[in-house]
């Protein structure tokens, strides 16, 4: 099986109605974060089934799909890559990590990032320096910054929280709502495992957090505690 044959299978599953709905949902209009992205209309469960069918696809063919202008082809490529690093040796994991970051400009919507970053980036860096995440978090690319914070979900699942907290501090002043959502989501995941640690972070940073980030982070708190953090005021600047 090669990428051309896979595209034929995808075209057979395509739905104009689903494509139109997906284009609206993923904000592909002028000036929106997904501007110009193209959908053919294939549901995610069908793509996951195909990923399992084509999990032995050679990496060069996967890269062809990853560089496609078609959103579902890129998503399928990422789903296959995630499966390929589930049980693999260190050499393969590094090759996939390098391929992924070399093509990060094609991992250019939140579903693509969220599907792939924990397993591919977080999984590779599990026993290595986390400095690459800091560099990604400082990137001019919205999607690379989201890759950085979402990749830490892998560490959270291992009970390692410091990278999530450090990147969250770094992203406090980010201007993009999709970064606020992702950062708040990862903080909430930390809180699911250690609520006192999340509260300590909020004690230091809640007043400065973008509202969306804060709301996502405290979503599972009881109503009174949520209200407490939402009512905290940003520190006022003292005139000199």
CSV table of C-alpha atoms in Angstrom, one decimal:
chain,number,residue,atom,x,y,z
A,1,UNK,CA,0.0,0.0,0.0
A,2,UNK,CA,1.3,3.5,-0.8
A,3,UNK,CA,0.0,7.0,-0.3
A,4,UNK,CA,-1.7,7.1,-3.7
A,5,UNK,CA,-3.8,4.0,-2.9
A,6,UNK,CA,-4.6,5.4,0.5
A,7,UNK,CA,-5.9,8.6,-1.1
A,8,UNK,CA,-8.2,6.6,-3.3
A,9,UNK,CA,-9.6,4.9,-0.2
A,10,UNK,CA,-10.0,8.3,1.5
A,11,UNK,CA,-11.8,9.7,-1.5
A,12,UNK,CA,-14.3,6.8,-1.4
A,13,UNK,CA,-15.2,7.8,2.2
A,14,UNK,CA,-15.4,11.5,1.5
A,15,UNK,CA,-18.7,13.4,2.3
A,16,UNK,CA,-19.3,17.0,1.1
A,17,UNK,CA,-21.7,17.6,4.0
A,18,UNK,CA,-19.1,16.4,6.6
A,19,UNK,CA,-16.5,18.5,4.8
A,20,UNK,CA,-18.5,21.7,5.0
A,21,UNK,CA,-19.3,21.1,8.7
A,22,UNK,CA,-15.6,20.4,9.5
A,23,UNK,CA,-14.5,23.5,7.6
A,24,UNK,CA,-16.8,25.6,9.8
A,25,UNK,CA,-15.8,23.8,13.0
A,26,UNK,CA,-12.1,24.2,12.4
A,27,UNK,CA,-12.3,27.8,11.5
A,28,UNK,CA,-11.0,27.8,7.9
A,29,UNK,CA,-12.4,31.2,6.9
A,30,UNK,CA,-10.3,34.3,6.1
A,31,UNK,CA,-8.4,35.5,9.1
A,32,UNK,CA,-9.3,32.4,11.2
A,33,UNK,CA,-6.7,30.1,12.7
A,34,UNK,CA,-7.4,27.3,10.1
A,35,UNK,CA,-7.6,29.7,7.2
A,36,UNK,CA,-7.2,27.8,3.9
A,37,UNK,CA,-7.3,24.3,5.2
A,38,UNK,CA,-9.1,21.8,3.0
A,39,UNK,CA,-11.4,19.0,4.2
A,40,UNK,CA,-12.9,16.2,2.2
A,41,UNK,CA,-15.2,15.0,5.0
A,42,UNK,CA,-14.1,11.9,6.8
A,43,UNK,CA,-15.0,11.2,10.4
A,44,UNK,CA,-12.3,10.5,12.9
A,45,UNK,CA,-13.4,7.0,13.8
A,46,UNK,CA,-13.0,6.0,10.2
A,47,UNK,CA,-9.5,7.5,10.1
A,48,UNK,CA,-8.6,5.6,13.2
A,49,UNK,CA,-9.7,2.4,11.6
A,50,UNK,CA,-7.6,3.2,8.5
A,51,UNK,CA,-4.6,4.0,10.7
A,52,UNK,CA,-4.7,0.6,12.2
A,53,UNK,CA,-5.0,-0.9,8.7
A,54,UNK,CA,-2.1,1.0,7.4
A,55,UNK,CA,0.1,1.1,10.5
A,56,UNK,CA,3.0,-0.6,8.5
A,57,UNK,CA,3.1,2.2,5.9
A,58,UNK,CA,6.7,3.2,5.2
A,59,UNK,CA,7.8,6.5,6.7
A,60,UNK,CA,8.4,8.2,3.3
A,61,UNK,CA,4.8,7.4,2.3
A,62,UNK,CA,3.5,8.7,5.7
A,63,UNK,CA,5.5,11.9,5.1
A,64,UNK,CA,3.7,12.4,1.8
A,65,UNK,CA,0.4,12.3,3.5
A,66,UNK,CA,1.6,14.6,6.3
A,67,UNK,CA,2.5,17.2,3.7
A,68,UNK,CA,-0.9,17.0,2.0
A,69,UNK,CA,-3.1,20.1,1.8
A,70,UNK,CA,-6.0,17.8,2.8
A,71,UNK,CA,-6.6,17.9,6.6
A,72,UNK,CA,-7.8,14.3,6.9
A,73,UNK,CA,-4.7,13.0,5.1
A,74,UNK,CA,-2.5,14.9,7.6
A,75,UNK,CA,-4.5,13.5,10.5
A,76,UNK,CA,-4.3,10.0,9.1
A,77,UNK,CA,-0.5,10.3,8.8
A,78,UNK,CA,-0.3,11.5,12.4
A,79,UNK,CA,-2.5,8.7,13.7
A,80,UNK,CA,-0.2,6.2,11.9
A,81,UNK,CA,2.9,7.8,13.5
A,82,UNK,CA,1.3,7.6,16.9
A,83,UNK,CA,0.6,3.9,16.5
A,84,UNK,CA,4.2,3.3,15.3
A,85,UNK,CA,5.7,4.8,18.4
A,86,UNK,CA,3.5,2.8,20.8
A,87,UNK,CA,5.9,-0.1,20.9
A,88,UNK,CA,9.1,0.6,19.1
A,89,UNK,CA,12.9,0.9,19.7
A,90,UNK,CA,14.7,4.1,20.5
A,91,UNK,CA,16.0,4.5,16.9
A,92,UNK,CA,12.5,4.5,15.4
A,93,UNK,CA,11.2,6.8,18.1
A,94,UNK,CA,13.9,9.4,17.2
A,95,UNK,CA,13.3,9.1,13.5
A,96,UNK,CA,9.6,9.8,14.0
A,97,UNK,CA,10.3,12.7,16.4
A,98,UNK,CA,12.7,14.3,13.9
A,99,UNK,CA,10.3,13.8,11.0
A,100,UNK,CA,7.5,15.3,13.1
A,101,UNK,CA,9.4,18.5,14.0
A,102,UNK,CA,10.7,18.8,10.5
A,103,UNK,CA,7.1,18.9,9.3
A,104,UNK,CA,5.6,20.9,12.2
A,105,UNK,CA,4.2,23.5,9.8
A,106,UNK,CA,1.9,20.8,8.6
A,107,UNK,CA,0.7,20.0,12.1
A,108,UNK,CA,-1.4,23.1,11.9
A,109,UNK,CA,-4.6,22.7,13.7
A,110,UNK,CA,-5.5,21.9,17.3
A,111,UNK,CA,-6.8,18.4,16.6
A,112,UNK,CA,-3.6,17.5,14.7
A,113,UNK,CA,-1.5,18.7,17.6
A,114,UNK,CA,-3.5,17.2,20.4
A,115,UNK,CA,-3.7,13.8,18.6
A,116,UNK,CA,0.1,13.6,18.2
A,117,UNK,CA,2.2,15.7,20.4
A,118,UNK,CA,2.0,13.7,23.7
A,119,UNK,CA,3.0,10.4,22.1
A,120,UNK,CA,5.5,11.6,19.5
A,121,UNK,CA,7.2,14.6,21.3
A,122,UNK,CA,6.5,13.8,24.9
A,123,UNK,CA,7.2,10.2,24.4
A,124,UNK,CA,10.6,10.8,22.8
A,125,UNK,CA,11.6,13.3,25.5
A,126,UNK,CA,10.5,11.1,28.3
A,127,UNK,CA,14.1,10.3,29.4
A,128,UNK,CA,15.8,13.3,27.8
A,129,UNK,CA,16.3,17.0,28.4
A,130,UNK,CA,13.0,19.0,28.0
A,131,UNK,CA,14.8,22.0,26.6
A,132,UNK,CA,13.3,21.4,23.1
A,133,UNK,CA,9.9,22.1,24.6
A,134,UNK,CA,11.1,25.5,25.9
A,135,UNK,CA,12.3,26.4,22.4
A,136,UNK,CA,9.0,25.3,20.9
A,137,UNK,CA,7.1,27.3,23.5
A,138,UNK,CA,9.1,30.4,22.4
A,139,UNK,CA,8.3,29.8,18.7
A,140,UNK,CA,6.5,32.4,16.6
A,141,UNK,CA,4.3,29.5,15.4
A,142,UNK,CA,1.1,29.1,17.3
A,143,UNK,CA,1.1,25.4,16.5
A,144,UNK,CA,4.6,24.8,17.8
A,145,UNK,CA,3.8,26.6,21.0
A,146,UNK,CA,0.7,24.3,21.4
A,147,UNK,CA,2.9,21.3,20.6
A,148,UNK,CA,5.1,22.3,23.5
A,149,UNK,CA,2.5,22.5,26.2
A,150,UNK,CA,0.3,19.6,25.0
A,151,UNK,CA,3.4,17.3,24.7
A,152,UNK,CA,3.7,17.6,28.5
A,153,UNK,CA,0.5,15.5,28.9
A,154,UNK,CA,2.8,12.5,28.4
A,155,UNK,CA,4.8,13.6,31.5
A,156,UNK,CA,1.6,14.3,33.5
A,157,UNK,CA,0.5,10.8,33.0
A,158,UNK,CA,3.8,9.7,34.5
A,159,UNK,CA,3.3,11.9,37.6
A,160,UNK,CA,5.8,14.5,36.4
A,161,UNK,CA,4.4,18.0,36.6
A,162,UNK,CA,7.2,20.5,36.6
A,163,UNK,CA,7.5,20.8,32.8
A,164,UNK,CA,3.8,21.6,32.5
A,165,UNK,CA,4.1,24.3,35.2
A,166,UNK,CA,7.3,25.8,33.8
A,167,UNK,CA,5.8,26.1,30.3
A,168,UNK,CA,2.6,27.4,31.7
A,169,UNK,CA,4.5,30.2,33.3
A,170,UNK,CA,6.3,30.9,30.0
A,171,UNK,CA,2.9,31.1,28.2
A,172,UNK,CA,1.1,33.3,30.6
A,173,UNK,CA,1.5,36.3,28.3
A,174,UNK,CA,0.7,34.4,25.1
A,175,UNK,CA,-1.9,36.3,23.0
A,176,UNK,CA,-3.6,33.3,21.3
A,177,UNK,CA,-6.8,31.8,22.7
A,178,UNK,CA,-5.8,28.3,21.5
A,179,UNK,CA,-2.7,28.5,23.7
A,180,UNK,CA,-4.8,29.7,26.7
A,181,UNK,CA,-7.1,26.7,26.2
A,182,UNK,CA,-4.3,24.2,25.9
A,183,UNK,CA,-2.4,25.6,28.8
A,184,UNK,CA,-5.5,25.6,31.0
A,185,UNK,CA,-6.3,22.1,30.0
A,186,UNK,CA,-2.8,20.8,30.9
A,187,UNK,CA,-3.0,22.6,34.3
A,188,UNK,CA,-6.4,21.0,34.9
A,189,UNK,CA,-4.8,17.6,34.2
A,190,UNK,CA,-2.1,18.4,36.8
A,191,UNK,CA,-4.9,19.3,39.2
A,192,UNK,CA,-6.7,16.1,38.6
A,193,UNK,CA,-3.6,14.3,40.0
A,194,UNK,CA,-2.4,16.9,42.6
A,195,UNK,CA,-4.9,19.6,43.4
A,196,UNK,CA,-2.7,21.2,46.0
A,197,UNK,CA,0.0,21.7,43.4
A,198,UNK,CA,-2.4,23.4,41.0
A,199,UNK,CA,-3.6,25.6,43.8
A,200,UNK,CA,-0.1,26.7,44.6
A,201,UNK,CA,0.4,27.6,40.9
A,202,UNK,CA,-2.9,29.6,41.0
A,203,UNK,CA,-1.9,31.4,44.2
A,204,UNK,CA,1.1,32.8,42.4
A,205,UNK,CA,-0.3,33.3,38.9
A,206,UNK,CA,-4.2,33.3,38.8
A,207,UNK,CA,-4.6,37.1,38.7
A,208,UNK,CA,-2.2,37.3,35.7
A,209,UNK,CA,-3.7,34.3,33.8
A,210,UNK,CA,-5.7,34.9,30.7
A,211,UNK,CA,-9.4,34.4,31.6
A,212,UNK,CA,-9.8,31.4,29.3
A,213,UNK,CA,-6.7,29.7,30.7
A,214,UNK,CA,-7.9,30.2,34.2
A,215,UNK,CA,-11.4,28.9,33.5
A,216,UNK,CA,-10.0,25.8,31.9
A,217,UNK,CA,-7.6,25.2,34.8
A,218,UNK,CA,-10.3,25.4,37.5
A,219,UNK,CA,-13.1,23.8,35.6
A,220,UNK,CA,-13.3,20.8,38.0
A,221,UNK,CA,-13.1,22.8,41.2
A,222,UNK,CA,-16.3,23.1,43.3
A,223,UNK,CA,-18.3,26.3,42.5
A,224,UNK,CA,-17.2,28.3,45.5
A,225,UNK,CA,-13.5,27.7,44.8
A,226,UNK,CA,-14.0,28.5,41.1
A,227,UNK,CA,-15.6,31.8,42.1
A,228,UNK,CA,-12.8,32.6,44.5
A,229,UNK,CA,-10.2,32.4,41.7
A,230,UNK,CA,-12.3,34.1,39.1
A,231,UNK,CA,-12.8,37.1,41.4
A,232,UNK,CA,-9.1,37.6,42.1
A,233,UNK,CA,-8.0,40.9,40.6
A,234,UNK,CA,-4.8,41.5,38.6
A,235,UNK,CA,-2.2,43.4,40.6
A,236,UNK,CA,-2.4,47.1,39.9
A,237,UNK,CA,0.7,48.9,38.6
A,238,UNK,CA,2.1,51.5,41.0
A,239,UNK,CA,2.8,54.8,39.4
A,240,UNK,CA,6.4,55.9,39.6
